């Protein structure tokens, strides 16, 4: 299968590149930075140096490679800038969808998030709406996600993977990551907000599995949603950090999410619970 991987050098992109090549796919992967192209080539993929906001460059890449499917893993999270990330999700996705439409590509698998649902009781499945009335700054993220998902839905074979909070090497929860540093500094309070976690290896597995999935949204999270008052003290202990302060205002993620549809489609997480996966991931290599 010819695959165009948008976002080949990110936490998931690198892992996906290796996995797809191993499975015999012909992969072209994008990066914004020319200095990263050799690393992509070393993985066995064709590097595409382009800015997804440059519509002409994106269109040329699609015309040249004529993919069977697009794997959209683009994010802009290195600086924690929610506005930049929302813009990439919105404008960048439309750029990819437009280029795909022009060359007749109907299949796209795109990375979304599972914590954009409207608040409510019980685990949210894929039929629950997004929290479009959320206050700022959460509204920026939800709006970006909504525009991403609307763009992907324009394609007959569009699949949206609503990933949980990613952990593992290279993520904010890995050694030296943004969240890990906050926990070590005692700067992250444990609130009642519920988090649905997902190991990066299980996110990659879902993206590969989704090559054969029907269109639509799929929640990809582990089996055990947990409030911050439960997972954060355990994470602090695993890091060797002081016990986190308890309290403070929740940030709006107070809803569990169901992974029933993903499991019905054949996805089986190797890390079904953060209780074992999150501490163990601190000892994993990238």
Tab-separated table of C-alpha atoms in Angstrom:
chain	number	residue	atom	x	y	z
A	1	UNK	CA	0.000	0.000	0.000
A	2	UNK	CA	1.232	3.521	-0.814
A	3	UNK	CA	0.944	5.662	2.312
A	4	UNK	CA	1.555	9.370	2.778
A	5	UNK	CA	2.368	9.979	6.443
A	6	UNK	CA	1.811	13.616	7.385
A	7	UNK	CA	3.982	14.253	10.414
A	8	UNK	CA	6.731	11.687	10.081
A	9	UNK	CA	9.110	12.957	12.758
A	10	UNK	CA	6.785	13.288	15.752
A	11	UNK	CA	6.460	10.910	18.678
A	12	UNK	CA	4.019	8.730	16.748
A	13	UNK	CA	5.314	9.498	13.258
A	14	UNK	CA	8.739	7.950	13.865
A	15	UNK	CA	7.222	4.797	15.295
A	16	UNK	CA	4.664	4.569	12.514
A	17	UNK	CA	7.339	4.997	9.859
A	18	UNK	CA	9.298	2.034	11.204
A	19	UNK	CA	6.198	-0.114	11.620
A	20	UNK	CA	4.756	0.578	8.182
A	21	UNK	CA	8.025	-0.075	6.394
A	22	UNK	CA	8.465	-3.321	8.320
A	23	UNK	CA	5.025	-4.405	7.157
A	24	UNK	CA	5.983	-3.797	3.535
A	25	UNK	CA	4.188	-0.536	2.804
A	26	UNK	CA	5.621	2.144	0.521
A	27	UNK	CA	5.774	5.248	2.721
A	28	UNK	CA	6.415	8.910	2.038
A	29	UNK	CA	6.605	10.988	5.235
A	30	UNK	CA	6.545	14.750	5.724
A	31	UNK	CA	8.655	17.054	7.839
A	32	UNK	CA	8.898	20.831	7.975
A	33	UNK	CA	12.607	20.753	8.709
A	34	UNK	CA	15.130	19.802	6.010
A	35	UNK	CA	17.646	18.651	8.641
A	36	UNK	CA	15.239	15.889	9.670
A	37	UNK	CA	14.964	14.375	6.195
A	38	UNK	CA	18.025	12.086	6.575
A	39	UNK	CA	16.519	10.533	9.716
A	40	UNK	CA	13.363	9.724	7.788
A	41	UNK	CA	15.343	8.243	4.925
A	42	UNK	CA	17.225	6.072	7.428
A	43	UNK	CA	13.870	4.583	8.478
A	44	UNK	CA	13.247	3.493	4.898
A	45	UNK	CA	10.666	6.119	3.951
A	46	UNK	CA	10.749	8.828	1.304
A	47	UNK	CA	11.198	12.212	3.028
A	48	UNK	CA	8.923	15.058	1.921
A	49	UNK	CA	10.100	18.448	3.170
A	50	UNK	CA	7.071	20.721	3.113
A	51	UNK	CA	4.926	23.093	5.134
A	52	UNK	CA	1.368	21.800	5.294
A	53	UNK	CA	0.126	25.405	5.153
A	54	UNK	CA	1.716	25.725	1.690
A	55	UNK	CA	-1.193	24.402	-0.363
A	56	UNK	CA	0.772	24.240	-3.613
A	57	UNK	CA	3.562	22.163	-2.055
A	58	UNK	CA	1.060	19.774	-0.509
A	59	UNK	CA	-0.773	19.364	-3.817
A	60	UNK	CA	2.482	18.643	-5.642
A	61	UNK	CA	3.428	16.006	-3.081
A	62	UNK	CA	0.094	14.251	-3.576
A	63	UNK	CA	0.374	14.432	-7.358
A	64	UNK	CA	3.866	12.966	-7.225
A	65	UNK	CA	3.221	10.115	-4.775
A	66	UNK	CA	-0.455	9.292	-5.460
A	67	UNK	CA	-1.025	7.592	-2.091
A	68	UNK	CA	-3.692	4.999	-1.434
A	69	UNK	CA	-4.180	6.392	2.063
A	70	UNK	CA	-3.097	9.406	4.121
A	71	UNK	CA	-2.067	8.978	7.757
A	72	UNK	CA	-2.458	12.399	9.375
A	73	UNK	CA	-0.374	12.638	12.570
A	74	UNK	CA	0.414	16.367	12.503
A	75	UNK	CA	0.553	18.264	15.796
A	76	UNK	CA	2.300	21.390	17.062
A	77	UNK	CA	2.752	20.725	20.760
A	78	UNK	CA	6.458	21.179	21.436
A	79	UNK	CA	5.913	24.612	23.003
A	80	UNK	CA	2.495	23.890	24.495
A	81	UNK	CA	0.899	26.513	22.218
A	82	UNK	CA	-2.783	25.513	21.960
A	83	UNK	CA	-3.510	28.201	19.351
A	84	UNK	CA	-0.747	26.967	17.029
A	85	UNK	CA	-1.854	23.370	17.462
A	86	UNK	CA	-5.504	24.237	16.795
A	87	UNK	CA	-4.513	26.123	13.649
A	88	UNK	CA	-2.534	23.140	12.413
A	89	UNK	CA	-5.458	20.831	13.083
A	90	UNK	CA	-7.856	23.107	11.248
A	91	UNK	CA	-5.981	24.666	8.327
A	92	UNK	CA	-3.463	21.862	7.949
A	93	UNK	CA	-6.147	19.198	7.737
A	94	UNK	CA	-8.120	21.112	5.120
A	95	UNK	CA	-4.919	21.438	3.086
A	96	UNK	CA	-4.430	17.660	3.187
A	97	UNK	CA	-8.081	16.939	2.393
A	98	UNK	CA	-8.075	19.365	-0.529
A	99	UNK	CA	-4.943	17.801	-2.018
A	100	UNK	CA	-6.325	14.295	-1.478
A	101	UNK	CA	-9.586	15.193	-3.215
A	102	UNK	CA	-7.768	16.568	-6.252
A	103	UNK	CA	-5.983	13.270	-6.903
A	104	UNK	CA	-8.892	11.019	-5.962
A	105	UNK	CA	-7.656	9.804	-2.575
A	106	UNK	CA	-10.656	8.895	-0.427
A	107	UNK	CA	-8.921	7.314	2.550
A	108	UNK	CA	-7.514	9.336	5.456
A	109	UNK	CA	-6.786	8.320	9.041
A	110	UNK	CA	-6.348	11.359	11.276
A	111	UNK	CA	-5.237	11.919	14.853
A	112	UNK	CA	-7.810	13.606	17.079
A	113	UNK	CA	-8.360	13.655	20.853
A	114	UNK	CA	-10.764	12.009	23.297
A	115	UNK	CA	-11.056	14.825	25.842
A	116	UNK	CA	-13.174	17.200	23.750
A	117	UNK	CA	-16.570	15.702	24.649
A	118	UNK	CA	-19.306	17.654	26.399
A	119	UNK	CA	-19.247	17.012	30.165
A	120	UNK	CA	-21.722	14.496	31.472
A	121	UNK	CA	-22.275	11.309	33.438
A	122	UNK	CA	-20.955	7.975	32.298
A	123	UNK	CA	-18.314	7.114	29.704
A	124	UNK	CA	-18.670	9.000	26.413
A	125	UNK	CA	-18.924	6.956	23.243
A	126	UNK	CA	-18.450	8.313	19.727
A	127	UNK	CA	-22.076	9.475	19.469
A	128	UNK	CA	-21.562	12.148	22.151
A	129	UNK	CA	-21.036	15.650	20.815
A	130	UNK	CA	-17.955	17.824	21.188
A	131	UNK	CA	-17.945	20.535	23.853
A	132	UNK	CA	-18.336	23.441	21.437
A	133	UNK	CA	-19.520	25.796	24.192
A	134	UNK	CA	-16.381	25.254	26.287
A	135	UNK	CA	-14.769	28.348	27.838
A	136	UNK	CA	-11.421	29.722	26.688
A	137	UNK	CA	-8.726	28.307	26.394
A	138	UNK	CA	-10.364	24.877	26.117
A	139	UNK	CA	-12.597	26.292	23.390
A	140	UNK	CA	-9.561	26.812	21.145
A	141	UNK	CA	-8.656	23.135	21.326
A	142	UNK	CA	-12.218	21.879	20.851
A	143	UNK	CA	-12.821	24.185	17.888
A	144	UNK	CA	-9.617	23.005	16.234
A	145	UNK	CA	-10.614	19.389	16.760
A	146	UNK	CA	-14.083	20.050	15.383
A	147	UNK	CA	-12.679	21.589	12.217
A	148	UNK	CA	-10.211	18.712	11.787
A	149	UNK	CA	-12.944	16.130	12.104
A	150	UNK	CA	-15.269	18.024	9.748
A	151	UNK	CA	-12.545	18.146	7.116
A	152	UNK	CA	-11.791	14.421	7.381
A	153	UNK	CA	-15.506	13.642	7.100
A	154	UNK	CA	-15.457	15.179	3.617
A	155	UNK	CA	-13.640	12.055	2.440
A	156	UNK	CA	-15.624	8.860	1.897
A	157	UNK	CA	-13.039	6.831	3.806
A	158	UNK	CA	-12.194	9.280	6.580
A	159	UNK	CA	-11.346	7.753	9.974
A	160	UNK	CA	-10.752	9.887	13.072
A	161	UNK	CA	-8.799	8.345	15.944
A	162	UNK	CA	-9.738	10.083	19.176
A	163	UNK	CA	-6.603	9.286	21.129
A	164	UNK	CA	-6.357	9.417	24.877
A	165	UNK	CA	-3.605	11.310	26.676
A	166	UNK	CA	-0.401	9.879	25.253
A	167	UNK	CA	2.329	8.626	27.536
A	168	UNK	CA	5.629	6.889	26.932
A	169	UNK	CA	9.119	7.908	25.759
A	170	UNK	CA	9.178	11.264	23.988
A	171	UNK	CA	5.822	12.421	25.354
A	172	UNK	CA	5.093	15.021	28.027
A	173	UNK	CA	4.835	12.112	30.498
A	174	UNK	CA	8.202	10.574	29.592
A	175	UNK	CA	11.424	11.187	31.485
A	176	UNK	CA	12.253	14.874	31.046
A	177	UNK	CA	8.850	15.633	29.513
A	178	UNK	CA	6.770	18.720	30.251
A	179	UNK	CA	4.367	17.039	32.698
A	180	UNK	CA	7.119	15.027	34.364
A	181	UNK	CA	9.043	18.238	35.070
A	182	UNK	CA	5.973	19.862	36.585
A	183	UNK	CA	5.364	16.863	38.830
A	184	UNK	CA	8.992	16.778	39.950
A	185	UNK	CA	8.723	20.465	40.821
A	186	UNK	CA	5.501	19.961	42.783
A	187	UNK	CA	3.709	22.332	40.388
A	188	UNK	CA	0.900	20.084	39.153
A	189	UNK	CA	-2.083	19.740	41.516
A	190	UNK	CA	-4.179	16.592	41.652
A	191	UNK	CA	-7.773	17.500	40.768
A	192	UNK	CA	-10.955	15.542	40.112
A	193	UNK	CA	-10.447	15.831	36.344
A	194	UNK	CA	-10.609	12.434	34.670
A	195	UNK	CA	-7.844	11.400	32.283
A	196	UNK	CA	-8.052	8.580	29.749
A	197	UNK	CA	-4.507	7.462	29.010
A	198	UNK	CA	-2.967	5.749	25.986
A	199	UNK	CA	0.517	4.311	25.546
A	200	UNK	CA	2.231	5.476	22.346
A	201	UNK	CA	2.683	1.860	21.208
A	202	UNK	CA	-1.080	1.319	21.435
A	203	UNK	CA	-1.707	4.534	19.495
A	204	UNK	CA	0.551	3.254	16.714
A	205	UNK	CA	-1.242	-0.093	16.723
A	206	UNK	CA	-4.592	1.661	16.329
A	207	UNK	CA	-3.324	3.706	13.367
A	208	UNK	CA	-2.111	0.541	11.637
A	209	UNK	CA	-5.331	-1.329	12.441
A	210	UNK	CA	-7.368	1.610	11.119
A	211	UNK	CA	-6.026	1.037	7.609
A	212	UNK	CA	-8.876	-1.493	7.397
A	213	UNK	CA	-11.496	0.232	9.556
A	214	UNK	CA	-14.785	1.709	8.314
A	215	UNK	CA	-15.186	5.505	8.238
A	216	UNK	CA	-16.037	7.483	11.340
A	217	UNK	CA	-14.677	8.394	14.755
A	218	UNK	CA	-13.138	5.844	17.113
A	219	UNK	CA	-12.118	6.408	20.739
A	220	UNK	CA	-8.658	4.964	21.336
A	221	UNK	CA	-8.011	4.969	25.081
A	222	UNK	CA	-6.999	2.437	27.711
A	223	UNK	CA	-9.508	0.553	29.853
A	224	UNK	CA	-9.284	2.565	33.058
A	225	UNK	CA	-10.142	6.279	33.119
A	226	UNK	CA	-8.931	7.848	36.357
A	227	UNK	CA	-9.206	11.151	38.243
A	228	UNK	CA	-6.062	13.139	38.870
A	229	UNK	CA	-6.397	12.467	42.567
A	230	UNK	CA	-5.736	8.802	41.746
A	231	UNK	CA	-3.233	8.682	38.866
A	232	UNK	CA	-1.107	11.724	39.729
A	233	UNK	CA	0.102	10.536	43.173
A	234	UNK	CA	0.984	7.156	41.611
A	235	UNK	CA	2.879	8.875	38.804
A	236	UNK	CA	4.717	11.088	41.301
A	237	UNK	CA	5.842	8.023	43.250
A	238	UNK	CA	7.095	6.366	40.078
A	239	UNK	CA	9.086	9.502	39.240
A	240	UNK	CA	10.488	9.782	42.750
A	241	UNK	CA	8.765	13.132	43.082
A	242	UNK	CA	7.094	14.623	46.157
A	243	UNK	CA	3.388	13.966	46.649
A	244	UNK	CA	1.443	16.458	44.503
A	245	UNK	CA	-0.729	19.147	46.052
A	246	UNK	CA	-4.409	18.206	46.035
A	247	UNK	CA	-7.163	20.564	44.959
A	248	UNK	CA	-7.595	23.433	42.578
A	249	UNK	CA	-10.075	23.995	39.782
A	250	UNK	CA	-10.633	21.141	37.319
A	251	UNK	CA	-9.554	21.939	33.763
A	252	UNK	CA	-12.650	20.580	32.029
A	253	UNK	CA	-11.661	16.987	31.218
A	254	UNK	CA	-14.063	15.474	33.735
A	255	UNK	CA	-15.480	12.662	31.652
A	256	UNK	CA	-14.549	9.049	31.124
A	257	UNK	CA	-14.410	7.729	27.564
A	258	UNK	CA	-15.374	4.288	26.272
A	259	UNK	CA	-13.081	2.278	23.984
A	260	UNK	CA	-15.776	-0.300	23.184
A	261	UNK	CA	-15.897	0.521	19.463
A	262	UNK	CA	-12.136	0.248	19.018
A	263	UNK	CA	-12.131	-3.130	20.718
A	264	UNK	CA	-15.064	-4.293	18.573
A	265	UNK	CA	-12.968	-3.436	15.505
A	266	UNK	CA	-10.139	-5.662	16.744
A	267	UNK	CA	-7.857	-3.201	18.545
A	268	UNK	CA	-6.278	-4.790	21.636
A	269	UNK	CA	-4.098	-2.498	23.778
A	270	UNK	CA	-0.841	-3.977	24.993
A	271	UNK	CA	-1.131	-1.564	27.935
A	272	UNK	CA	-4.786	-1.805	29.037
A	273	UNK	CA	-4.265	0.256	32.205
A	274	UNK	CA	-2.120	3.233	33.142
A	275	UNK	CA	-1.563	1.621	36.558
A	276	UNK	CA	1.133	-0.642	35.137
A	277	UNK	CA	1.831	1.064	31.813
A	278	UNK	CA	2.595	4.574	33.044
A	279	UNK	CA	5.240	3.662	35.676
A	280	UNK	CA	6.841	1.078	33.375
A	281	UNK	CA	7.063	3.580	30.512
A	282	UNK	CA	9.500	5.695	32.527
A	283	UNK	CA	12.097	2.952	31.997
A	284	UNK	CA	11.499	2.525	28.256
A	285	UNK	CA	13.882	3.822	25.593
A	286	UNK	CA	12.652	5.961	22.704
